[in-house]
Every structure is written in structure tokens, then in C-alpha cells.
Coordinates of C-alpha atoms in Angstrom, one line a residue:
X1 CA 15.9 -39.2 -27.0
X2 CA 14.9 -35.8 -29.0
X3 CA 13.6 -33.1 -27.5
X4 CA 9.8 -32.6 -28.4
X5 CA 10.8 -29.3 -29.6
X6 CA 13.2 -30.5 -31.9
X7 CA 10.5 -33.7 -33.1
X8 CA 7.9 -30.5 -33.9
X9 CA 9.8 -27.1 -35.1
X10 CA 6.1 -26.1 -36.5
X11 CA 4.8 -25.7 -33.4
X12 CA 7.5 -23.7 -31.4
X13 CA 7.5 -21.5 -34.3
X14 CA 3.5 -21.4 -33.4
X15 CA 4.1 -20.8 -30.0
X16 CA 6.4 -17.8 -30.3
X17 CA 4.0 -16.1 -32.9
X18 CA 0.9 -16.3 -30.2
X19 CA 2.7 -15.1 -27.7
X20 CA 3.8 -12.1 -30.0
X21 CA 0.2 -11.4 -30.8
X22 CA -0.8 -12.0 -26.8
X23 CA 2.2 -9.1 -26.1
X24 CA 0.8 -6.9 -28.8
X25 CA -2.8 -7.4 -27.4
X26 CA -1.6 -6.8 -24.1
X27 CA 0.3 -3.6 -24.9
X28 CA -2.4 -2.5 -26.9
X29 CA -5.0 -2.8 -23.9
X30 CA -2.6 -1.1 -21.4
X31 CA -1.8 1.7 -23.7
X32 CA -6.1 2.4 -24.4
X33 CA -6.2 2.3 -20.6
X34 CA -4.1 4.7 -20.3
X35 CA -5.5 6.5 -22.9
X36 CA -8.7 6.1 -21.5
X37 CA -7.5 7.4 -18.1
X38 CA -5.6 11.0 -19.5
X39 CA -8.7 11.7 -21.3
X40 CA -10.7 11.3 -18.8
X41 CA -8.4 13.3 -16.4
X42 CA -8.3 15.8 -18.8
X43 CA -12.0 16.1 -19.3
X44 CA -13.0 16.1 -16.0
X45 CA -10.2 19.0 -15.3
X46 CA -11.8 20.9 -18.2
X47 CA -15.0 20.5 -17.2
X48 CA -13.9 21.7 -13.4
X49 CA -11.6 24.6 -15.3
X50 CA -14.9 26.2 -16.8
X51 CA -17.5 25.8 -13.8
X52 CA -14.3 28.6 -12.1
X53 CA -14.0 30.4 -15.2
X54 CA -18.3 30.6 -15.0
X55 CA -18.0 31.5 -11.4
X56 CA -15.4 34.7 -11.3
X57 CA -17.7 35.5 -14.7
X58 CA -20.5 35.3 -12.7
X59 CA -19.7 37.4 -9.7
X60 CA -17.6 40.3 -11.8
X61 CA -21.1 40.3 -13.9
X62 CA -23.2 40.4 -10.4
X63 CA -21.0 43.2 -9.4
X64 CA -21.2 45.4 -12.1
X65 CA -24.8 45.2 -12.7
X66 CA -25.3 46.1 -9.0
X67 CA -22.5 49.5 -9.8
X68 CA -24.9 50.4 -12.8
X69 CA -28.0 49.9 -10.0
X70 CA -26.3 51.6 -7.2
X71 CA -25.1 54.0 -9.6
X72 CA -28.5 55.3 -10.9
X73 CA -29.7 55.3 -6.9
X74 CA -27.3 57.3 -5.7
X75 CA -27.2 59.6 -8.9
X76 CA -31.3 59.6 -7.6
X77 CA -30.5 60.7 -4.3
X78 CA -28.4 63.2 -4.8
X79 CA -30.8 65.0 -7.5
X80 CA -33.6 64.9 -5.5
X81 CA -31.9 66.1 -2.2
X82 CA -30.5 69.0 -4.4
X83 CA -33.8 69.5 -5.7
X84 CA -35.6 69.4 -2.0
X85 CA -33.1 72.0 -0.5
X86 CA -31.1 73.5 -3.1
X87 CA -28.3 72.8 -1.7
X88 CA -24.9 72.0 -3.6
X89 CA -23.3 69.3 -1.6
X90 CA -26.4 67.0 -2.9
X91 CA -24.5 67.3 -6.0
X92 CA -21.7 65.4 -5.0
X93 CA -22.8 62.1 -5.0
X94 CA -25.2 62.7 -8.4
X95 CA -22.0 64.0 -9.8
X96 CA -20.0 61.0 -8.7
X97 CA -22.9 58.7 -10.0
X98 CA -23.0 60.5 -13.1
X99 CA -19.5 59.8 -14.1
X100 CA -19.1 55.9 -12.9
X101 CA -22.0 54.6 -14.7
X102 CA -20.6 54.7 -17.9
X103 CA -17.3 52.7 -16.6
X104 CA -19.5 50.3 -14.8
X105 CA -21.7 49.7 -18.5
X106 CA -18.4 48.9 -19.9
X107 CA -17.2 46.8 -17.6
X108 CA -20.3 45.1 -17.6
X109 CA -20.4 44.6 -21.8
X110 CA -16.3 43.8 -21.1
X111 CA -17.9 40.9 -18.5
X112 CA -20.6 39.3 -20.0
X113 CA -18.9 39.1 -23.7
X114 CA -19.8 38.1 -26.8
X115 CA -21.2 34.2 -25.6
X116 CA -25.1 35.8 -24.7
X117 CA -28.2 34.2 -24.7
X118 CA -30.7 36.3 -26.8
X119 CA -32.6 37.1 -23.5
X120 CA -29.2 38.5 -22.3
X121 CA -28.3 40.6 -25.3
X122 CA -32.3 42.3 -24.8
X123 CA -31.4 42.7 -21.4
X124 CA -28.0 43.9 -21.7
X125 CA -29.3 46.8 -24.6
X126 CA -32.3 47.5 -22.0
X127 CA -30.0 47.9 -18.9
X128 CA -27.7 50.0 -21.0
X129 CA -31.0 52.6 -22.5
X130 CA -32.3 52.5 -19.4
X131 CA -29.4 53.7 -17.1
X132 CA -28.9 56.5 -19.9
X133 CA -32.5 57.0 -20.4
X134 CA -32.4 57.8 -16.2
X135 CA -29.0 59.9 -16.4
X136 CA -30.5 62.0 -19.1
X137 CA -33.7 62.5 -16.9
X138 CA -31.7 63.3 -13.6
X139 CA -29.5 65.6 -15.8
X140 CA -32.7 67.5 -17.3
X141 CA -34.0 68.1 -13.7
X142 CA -30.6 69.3 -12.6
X143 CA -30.4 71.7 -14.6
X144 CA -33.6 73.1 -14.5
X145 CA -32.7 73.9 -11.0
X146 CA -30.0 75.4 -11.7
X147 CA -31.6 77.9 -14.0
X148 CA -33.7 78.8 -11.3
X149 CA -36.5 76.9 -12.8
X150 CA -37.7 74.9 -9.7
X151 CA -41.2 74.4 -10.2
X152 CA -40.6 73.1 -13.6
X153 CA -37.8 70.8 -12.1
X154 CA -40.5 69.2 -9.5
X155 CA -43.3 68.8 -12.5
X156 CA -40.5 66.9 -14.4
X157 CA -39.8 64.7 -11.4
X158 CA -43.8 64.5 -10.9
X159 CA -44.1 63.2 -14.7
X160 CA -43.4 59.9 -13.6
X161 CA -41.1 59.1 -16.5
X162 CA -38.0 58.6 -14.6
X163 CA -39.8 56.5 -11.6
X164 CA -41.2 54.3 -14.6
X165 CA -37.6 53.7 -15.6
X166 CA -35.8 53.2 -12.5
X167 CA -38.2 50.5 -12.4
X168 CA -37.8 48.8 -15.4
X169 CA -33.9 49.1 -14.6
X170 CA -34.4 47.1 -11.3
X171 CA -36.5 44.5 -12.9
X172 CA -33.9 44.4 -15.8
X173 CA -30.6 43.8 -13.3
X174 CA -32.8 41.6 -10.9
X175 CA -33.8 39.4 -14.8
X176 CA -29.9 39.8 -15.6
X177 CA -29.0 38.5 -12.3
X178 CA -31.3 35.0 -12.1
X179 CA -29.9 34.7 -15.8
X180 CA -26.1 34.8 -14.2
X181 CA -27.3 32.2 -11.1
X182 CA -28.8 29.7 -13.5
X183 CA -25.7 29.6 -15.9
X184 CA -23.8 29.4 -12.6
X185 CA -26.2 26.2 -11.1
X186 CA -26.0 24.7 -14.2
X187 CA -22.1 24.8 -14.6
X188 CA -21.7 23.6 -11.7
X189 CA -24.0 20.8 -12.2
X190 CA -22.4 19.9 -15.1
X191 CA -19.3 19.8 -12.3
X192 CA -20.3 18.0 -10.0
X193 CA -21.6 15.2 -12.6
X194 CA -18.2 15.0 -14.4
X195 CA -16.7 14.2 -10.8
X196 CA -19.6 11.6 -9.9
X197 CA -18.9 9.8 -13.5
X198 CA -15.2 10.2 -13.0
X199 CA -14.8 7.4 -9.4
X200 CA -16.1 4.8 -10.9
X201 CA -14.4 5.0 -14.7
X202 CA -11.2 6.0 -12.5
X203 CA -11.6 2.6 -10.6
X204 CA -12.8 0.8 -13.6
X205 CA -10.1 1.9 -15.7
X206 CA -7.5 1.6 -13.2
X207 CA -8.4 -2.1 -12.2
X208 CA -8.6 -2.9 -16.1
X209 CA -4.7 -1.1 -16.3
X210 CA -3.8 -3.9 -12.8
X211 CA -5.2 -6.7 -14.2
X212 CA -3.7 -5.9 -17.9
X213 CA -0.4 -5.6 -15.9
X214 CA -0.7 -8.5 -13.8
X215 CA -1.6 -10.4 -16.9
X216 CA 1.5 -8.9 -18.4
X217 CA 3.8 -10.3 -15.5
X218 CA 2.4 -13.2 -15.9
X219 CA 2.9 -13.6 -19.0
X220 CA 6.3 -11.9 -19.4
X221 CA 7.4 -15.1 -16.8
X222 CA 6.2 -17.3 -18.7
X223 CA 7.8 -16.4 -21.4
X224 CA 11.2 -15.8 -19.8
X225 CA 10.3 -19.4 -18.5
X226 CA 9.7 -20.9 -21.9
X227 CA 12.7 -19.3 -23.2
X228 CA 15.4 -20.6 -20.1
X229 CA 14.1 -24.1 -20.6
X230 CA 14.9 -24.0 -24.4
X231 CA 17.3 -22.4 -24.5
X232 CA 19.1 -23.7 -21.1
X233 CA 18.5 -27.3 -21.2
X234 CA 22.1 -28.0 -22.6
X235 CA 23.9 -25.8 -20.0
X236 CA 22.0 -26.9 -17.4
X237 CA 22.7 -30.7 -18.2
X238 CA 26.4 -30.1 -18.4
X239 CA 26.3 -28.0 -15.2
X240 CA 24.8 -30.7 -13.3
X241 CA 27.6 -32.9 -14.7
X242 CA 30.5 -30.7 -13.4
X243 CA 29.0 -30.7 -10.2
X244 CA 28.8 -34.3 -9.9
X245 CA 32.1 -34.6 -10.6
X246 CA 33.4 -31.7 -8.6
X247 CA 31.0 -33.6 -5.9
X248 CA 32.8 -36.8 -6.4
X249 CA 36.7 -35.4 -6.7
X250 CA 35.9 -34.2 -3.1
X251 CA 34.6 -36.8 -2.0
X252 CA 37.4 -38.9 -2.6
X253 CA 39.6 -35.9 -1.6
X254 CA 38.2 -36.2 1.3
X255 CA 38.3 -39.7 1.9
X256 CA 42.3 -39.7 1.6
X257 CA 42.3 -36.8 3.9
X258 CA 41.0 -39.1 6.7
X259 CA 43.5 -42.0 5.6
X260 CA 46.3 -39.9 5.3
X261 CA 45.4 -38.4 9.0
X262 CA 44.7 -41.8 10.2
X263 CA 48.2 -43.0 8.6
X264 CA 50.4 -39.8 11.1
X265 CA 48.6 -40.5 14.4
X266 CA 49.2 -44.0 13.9
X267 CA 52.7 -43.8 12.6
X268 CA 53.6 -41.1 15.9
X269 CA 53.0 -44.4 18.5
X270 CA 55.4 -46.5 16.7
X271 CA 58.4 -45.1 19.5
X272 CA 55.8 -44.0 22.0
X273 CA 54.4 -47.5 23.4
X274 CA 52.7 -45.6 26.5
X275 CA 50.7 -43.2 24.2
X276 CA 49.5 -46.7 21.8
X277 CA 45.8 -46.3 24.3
X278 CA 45.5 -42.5 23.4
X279 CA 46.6 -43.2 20.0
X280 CA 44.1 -45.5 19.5
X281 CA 41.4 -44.2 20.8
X282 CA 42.3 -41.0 18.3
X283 CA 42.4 -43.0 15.6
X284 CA 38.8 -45.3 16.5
X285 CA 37.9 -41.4 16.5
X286 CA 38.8 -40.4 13.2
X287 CA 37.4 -43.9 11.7
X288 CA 33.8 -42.9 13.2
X289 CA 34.4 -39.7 11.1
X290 CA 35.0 -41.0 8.0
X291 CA 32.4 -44.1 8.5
X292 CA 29.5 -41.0 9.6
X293 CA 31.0 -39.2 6.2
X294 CA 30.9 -42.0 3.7
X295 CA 27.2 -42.8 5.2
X296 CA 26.0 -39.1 4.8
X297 CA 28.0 -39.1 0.8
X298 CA 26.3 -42.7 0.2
X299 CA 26.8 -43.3 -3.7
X300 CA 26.0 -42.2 -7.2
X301 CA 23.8 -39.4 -6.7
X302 CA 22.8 -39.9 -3.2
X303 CA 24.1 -37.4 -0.9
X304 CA 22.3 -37.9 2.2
X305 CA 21.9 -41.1 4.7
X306 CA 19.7 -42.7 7.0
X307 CA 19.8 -43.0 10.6
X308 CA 19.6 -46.8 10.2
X309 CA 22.5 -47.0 8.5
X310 CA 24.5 -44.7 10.4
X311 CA 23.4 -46.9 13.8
X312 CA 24.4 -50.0 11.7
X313 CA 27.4 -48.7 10.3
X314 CA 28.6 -47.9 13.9
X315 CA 27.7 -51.4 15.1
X316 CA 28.9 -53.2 12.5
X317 CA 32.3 -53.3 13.1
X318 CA 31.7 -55.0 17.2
X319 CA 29.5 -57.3 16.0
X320 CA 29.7 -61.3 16.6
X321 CA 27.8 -64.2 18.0
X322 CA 28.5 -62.9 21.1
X323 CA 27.8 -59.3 20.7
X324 CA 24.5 -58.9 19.5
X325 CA 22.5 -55.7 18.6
X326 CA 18.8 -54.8 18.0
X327 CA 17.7 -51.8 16.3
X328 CA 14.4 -50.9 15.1
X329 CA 12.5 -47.5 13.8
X330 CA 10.9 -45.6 11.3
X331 CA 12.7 -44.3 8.0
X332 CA 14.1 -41.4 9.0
X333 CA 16.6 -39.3 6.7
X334 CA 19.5 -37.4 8.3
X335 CA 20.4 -33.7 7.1
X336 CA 24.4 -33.8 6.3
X337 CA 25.0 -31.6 9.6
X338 CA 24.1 -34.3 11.7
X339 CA 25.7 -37.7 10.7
X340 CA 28.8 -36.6 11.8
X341 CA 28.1 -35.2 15.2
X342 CA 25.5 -38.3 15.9
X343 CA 28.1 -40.7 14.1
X344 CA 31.1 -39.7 17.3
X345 CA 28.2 -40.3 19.9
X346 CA 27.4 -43.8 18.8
X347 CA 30.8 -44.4 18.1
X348 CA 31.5 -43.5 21.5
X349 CA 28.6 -45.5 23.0
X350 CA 29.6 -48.6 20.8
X351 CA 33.5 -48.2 22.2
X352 CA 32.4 -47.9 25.7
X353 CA 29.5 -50.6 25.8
X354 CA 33.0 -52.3 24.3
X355 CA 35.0 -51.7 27.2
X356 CA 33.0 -51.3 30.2
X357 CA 29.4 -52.2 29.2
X358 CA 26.8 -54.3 27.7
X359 CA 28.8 -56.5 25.5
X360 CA 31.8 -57.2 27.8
X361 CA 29.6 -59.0 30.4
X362 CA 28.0 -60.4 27.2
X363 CA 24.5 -58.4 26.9
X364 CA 22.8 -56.8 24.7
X365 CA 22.4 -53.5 22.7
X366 CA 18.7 -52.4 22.1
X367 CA 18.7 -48.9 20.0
X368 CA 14.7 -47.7 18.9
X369 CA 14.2 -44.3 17.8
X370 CA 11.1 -42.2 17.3
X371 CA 9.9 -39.0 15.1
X372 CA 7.9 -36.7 17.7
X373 CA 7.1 -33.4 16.3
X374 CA 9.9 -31.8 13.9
X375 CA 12.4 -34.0 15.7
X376 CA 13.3 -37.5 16.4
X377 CA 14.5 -39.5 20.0
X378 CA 17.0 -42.1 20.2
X379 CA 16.7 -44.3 22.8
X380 CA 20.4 -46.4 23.7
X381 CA 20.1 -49.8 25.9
X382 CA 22.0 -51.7 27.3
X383 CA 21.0 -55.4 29.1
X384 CA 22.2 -58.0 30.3
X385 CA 25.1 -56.3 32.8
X386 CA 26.1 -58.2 35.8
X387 CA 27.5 -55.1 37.9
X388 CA 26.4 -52.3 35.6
X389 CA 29.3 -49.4 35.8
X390 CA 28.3 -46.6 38.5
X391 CA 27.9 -43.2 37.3
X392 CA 31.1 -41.4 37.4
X393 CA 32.0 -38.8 39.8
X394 CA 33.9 -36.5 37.1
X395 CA 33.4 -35.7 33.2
X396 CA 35.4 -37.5 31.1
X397 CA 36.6 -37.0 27.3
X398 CA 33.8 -39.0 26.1
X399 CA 31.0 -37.4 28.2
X400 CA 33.1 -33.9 26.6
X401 CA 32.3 -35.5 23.5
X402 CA 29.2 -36.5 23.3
X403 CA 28.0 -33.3 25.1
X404 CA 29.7 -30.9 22.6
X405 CA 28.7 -33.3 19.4
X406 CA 25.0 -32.7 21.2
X407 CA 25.4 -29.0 21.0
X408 CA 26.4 -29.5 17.4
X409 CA 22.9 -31.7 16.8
X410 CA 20.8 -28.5 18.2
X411 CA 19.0 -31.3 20.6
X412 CA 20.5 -32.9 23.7
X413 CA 21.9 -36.5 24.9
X414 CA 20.9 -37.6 28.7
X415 CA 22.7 -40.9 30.7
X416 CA 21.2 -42.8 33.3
X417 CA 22.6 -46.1 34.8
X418 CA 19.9 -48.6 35.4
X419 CA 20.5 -51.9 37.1
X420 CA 20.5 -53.5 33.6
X421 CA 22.8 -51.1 32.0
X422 CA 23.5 -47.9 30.4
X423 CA 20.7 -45.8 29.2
X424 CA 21.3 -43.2 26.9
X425 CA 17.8 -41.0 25.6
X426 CA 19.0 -38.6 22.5
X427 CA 16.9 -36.1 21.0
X428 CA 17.7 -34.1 18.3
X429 CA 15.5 -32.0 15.3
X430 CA 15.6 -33.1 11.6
X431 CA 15.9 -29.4 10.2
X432 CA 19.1 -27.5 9.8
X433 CA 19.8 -25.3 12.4

């Protein structure tokens, strides 16, 4: 029978062209996202880059317009203490006023630079008349007293012109400096409202970029998918074929193993009549292997048995008008690792209810089983036994047997005698261990 994709070439060529334009959609929305998330990075780092640059402006611009203030003070001081006592070391500190105030006008042009509001660029010309305006005032008064011309010195400082402009230089700088705090608040502002948009586009972008990605994987395995199933039908057909007939070759291998085995232990008793009962008993052994392996390889393409055909398959070969069996339970699939170790302990049950039990005195075999939890029980008894056997006083090869081929089950296998006959309870879990 075609392949649907061979019945309808149209649409596989449809298919691969929508899921081209899906993975250019996708990439598309992943790269905007990302887009979307270095712009907004960078942005917000600009934004954070100019509320620093505002601030150091700011407090150089606060610094130098209190130098211009403190200059004209102390410049103050020091003329009128020279004036009040005439004497020299007053000068100091006027002198040193004197020659800073022009640096600190400088700096303070160099700080606030050309980006002014028109109110700063009044203020800035009025700061700068006003501090020379003062200078030229204290200098006048200076050196009237110098040349001896006191009185005239104190009428000048009485004239009120240079208190009138100190003033207007403090309401000036005080003017200048709200100016400086506002642009400072407001950068800041600005700020602190880039960060508050920038959580909740960071998480929105950055749950659009998982989900675009997640979308992505999913449909990248799908794809890959799509592609292994066209593309390896074929291979995986043949594959399957090799195996079953690698599966089969073994099985047969195998299978002549076990006869060619069974062929040496029973040609080695041909000149050894007292080993014949050991002999035997090796080779009823090796016959319970192969039965528990050709139930667990069953045929065709079934690999696995049941444990109603391995009990049967145990039984099967005792069985007569006189040797009768019952056996009754649910379905109940064995893994491979545990027909062979269950198949020697029924064997060895069957071989000893043989010999010594059940169906010597001409009773009967009863063999139920249960599933209880992840495991299943076994229960083995026997009825119907005149003098059933006592328990014996040391382990035999058998009880070595079945004890080891328990181990090998991951479960256990427990032996009572009853006055009816053997009872054997054997538990054992259907998963691999």
C-alpha cells in the first residue's frame, strides 16, 4: 500500500513551505524581542547615564556659585575690618577674595555651559556684574584708605551701594541654586520613571522571548519528527527485518546449543551405568531449560510467555489418566528474566511430586496463582498422599535449586509438608529487577 505522502506530493510540498514561513515568523518575533530588549536596556542606561552626568553638574555648579558668594563675603570682611582698624593683616583675606573670584566665575561659566535656560543665562550675566560690581566697590574703598582718605572711605561704605548689591548677589546664587535643584529633581524623576517602565517591559519582553523559544523547540521537534518519519520509514522497516532474523538465527542457535549439550551428558553415561541417575537428572535439567526458553521465545514475533504456559509446559510431559493436574489464574505475562529461573522450580516440583509425591501415591496437583500488588503468588499443592514425605533434615540439590533460582526471581519460594501433601507458596514481582 502507498504511502499517503507518495498518493499527495502537493501537500508535503505544502507542509514544508508552512513550516518555512512558521520558522521565519518565529525568528523574526525572537529577533524584535531581542531588539526590543537592547533598546530598551540601552535607553534606560542612557536615561540613568544623564540623571549622574546632571548630578556631578549640579553640585560642581552648587559649589562654585557658593566660591563666588563666599568669595565676595570674605573679600567684605576683610575690607571692612581694614577699614575699622587700619590694620594690614585685614587685607589678607580681601586680597585672597579678590583674586579667586574671577577663577570661581570661570569655573562656574565652564560648569553650567552652553545648554541654559533663559532665566539662567540672566542669572548667570547678573551673578557675574554683580560679584565685579562688589569687587570694584570693595576695591574703591580700599584704596581710599590707603590714601589716607578715611572718612571718605566710611561715606562710600555708608552709600549703601555695595550692601544693595551684595544683596542682589545672594538672591541671585540662592535663584541659581533652586534652578540647579529642580533640573536635578526632574532628572532624576525622569530616572526613576525609566526604571519603573523598564520591570514590567523587561518581564513582558522576556516572557514573549520564552514563549517564542519554547514555541521554537517545539516546533523545531516537530519538524525533526516529520522529517525522521519520511525520511526513515524505509530504514527503519528493513532494520526491524534484520532484527527479526538476527532474533530468529539465535534462537535456533540456541536451541541446538541445548541439544548438542543434552547429546554430551547423555553420551558420557554410556560406560558409566552408576552415574545413569545423575545423568539423568542433568539432562531432565537442561530439558526444563530449553522448554522455560522456547516458552519465553514463543513464535513469529512473540518474544515473551505466559505463566500458564510455562506451568503447562512443565506438566505436560507427566501427565496421564492417572496423573492429573489443575491449574487456574489470571493472565499474567512473564518478563524474559523469569521463565527460566521459575521454569527449574516447577520442573523440580513436577520431578519430585514424580518421585516421592503427589502423583506416585496417585493424587493430585492443584497450582493457582494470584497478582497482589506489583507481584504475583504461586501457590503448589499437592493431594491425595497416603504418607506424605517428612520434611528433610538436610538441604538437598533441589531445595539448592529452587532457593538459588528464587534469588534469581527477586521474590522467594517457601515449603511446608501438610498431611495432604507438599505445599509450596512462591512469590515473585513482574518487573525486572
Amino acid at each position: 500500500m502507498p504511502r499517503p505522502e507518495a498518493l499527495q506530493p502537493g501537500r508535503s510540498g505544502s507542509s514544508r513551505t508552512r513550516r518555512r514561513l512558521l520558522n521565519s515568523l518565529l525568528l523574526a518575533v525572537i529577533a524584535g524581542t531581542i531588539f526590543g530588549l537592547l533598546l530598551l536596556v540601552f535607553q534606560t542606561v542612557q536615561t540613568e547615564r544623564r540623571q549622574r552626568e546632571q548630578a556631578a553638574q549640579t553640585v560642581a555648579v552648587l559649589f562654585e556659585i557658593r566660591q563666588v558668594e563666599r568669595a565676595a563675603l570674605n573679600g567684605e570682611t576683610g575690607q571692612r575690618g581694614y577699614l575699622l582698624t587700619l590694620d594690614r593683616r585685614y587685607l589678607q583675606p580681601y586680597l585672597a577674595a579678590r583674586a579667586e573670584y574671577n577663577t570661581a566665575l570661570q569655573r562656574l561659566h565652564s560648569g553650567l555651559g552652553e545648554d541654559l535656560t533663559p532665566r539662567q543665562r540672566e542669572l548667570l550675566a547678573e551673578i557675574t556684574a554683580l560679584t565685579r560690581t562688589k569687587f570694584a566697590e570693595l576695591d574703591e574703598v580700599v584704596g581710599l584708605v590707603q590714601q589716607g582718605r578715611v572718612l571718605d572711605a566710611r561715606r562710600q561704605v555708608l552709600d549703601n551701594h555695595g550692601f544693595e548689591a551684595m544683596n542682589r548677589l545672594r538672591f541671585a546664587t540662592r535663584e541659581m541654586e533652586a534652578i540647579e535643584s529642580a533640573i536635578l529633581r526632574e532628572a532624576i524623576v525622569e530616572a526613576s520613571q525609566a526604571e519603573a517602565r523598564l520591570l514590567p517591559l523587561l518581564v513582558g519582553l522576556i516572557a514573549a522571548l520564552i514563549i517564542a523559544l519554547l514555541f521554537g523547540y517545539r516546533l523545531i521537534q516537530r519538524n525533526a519528527l516529520a522529517e525522521a518519519e519520511a525520511e526513515g520509514a524505509a530504514a527503519l522497516a528493513a532494520a526491524r527485518d534484520r532484527a527479526d532474523l538476527l532474533a530468529s538465527e539465535l534462537n535456533h542457535r540456541v536451541k541446538n546449543l541445548f541439544a548438542v549439550v543434552l547429546a554430551i551428558v547423555q553420551m558420557s553415561a554410556r560406560d558409566a551405568p552408576e552415574a545413569k541417575p545423575v545423568v539423568t537428572r542433568i539432562a531432565d535439567r537442561i530439558r526444563a531449560l530449553l522448554t522455560a526458553h522456547e516458552v519465553t521465545q514463543g513464535t513469529g514475533s512473540t518474544r515473551t510467555g505466559t505463566l500458564e504456559q510455562l506451568v503447562a509446559t512443565a506438566l505436560a510431559p507427566y501427565q496421564s489418566d492417572t496423573m492429573q493436574a489443575r491449574i487456574d489464574g489470571p493472565p499474567v505475562t512473564l518478563p524474559q528474566e523469569a521463565a527460566t529461573p521459575l521454569g527449574l522450580v516447577l520442573h523440580e516440583l513436577t520431578t519430585n511430586a514424580v518421585k516421592y509425591g503427589a502423583w506416585k501415591h496417585g493424587g493430585e496437583i492443584q497450582v493457582h496463582w494470584r497478582v497482589e500488588g506489583d507481584g504475583v503468588v504461586l501457590e503448589w499443592r499437592e493431594t491425595g498422599v497416603a504418607a506424605p514425605p517428612q520434611a528433610p533434615e538436610r538441604q538437598g540439590f533441589g531445595s539448592m535449586l529452587m532457593t538459588s533460582s528464587a534469588r534469581q526471581l527477586g521474590g522467594s519460594v517457601e515449603r511446608r509438608f501438610t498431611p495432604d501433601g507438599l505445599a509450596v507458596d512462591i512469590r515473585f514481582p513482574l518487573a525486572p529487577r
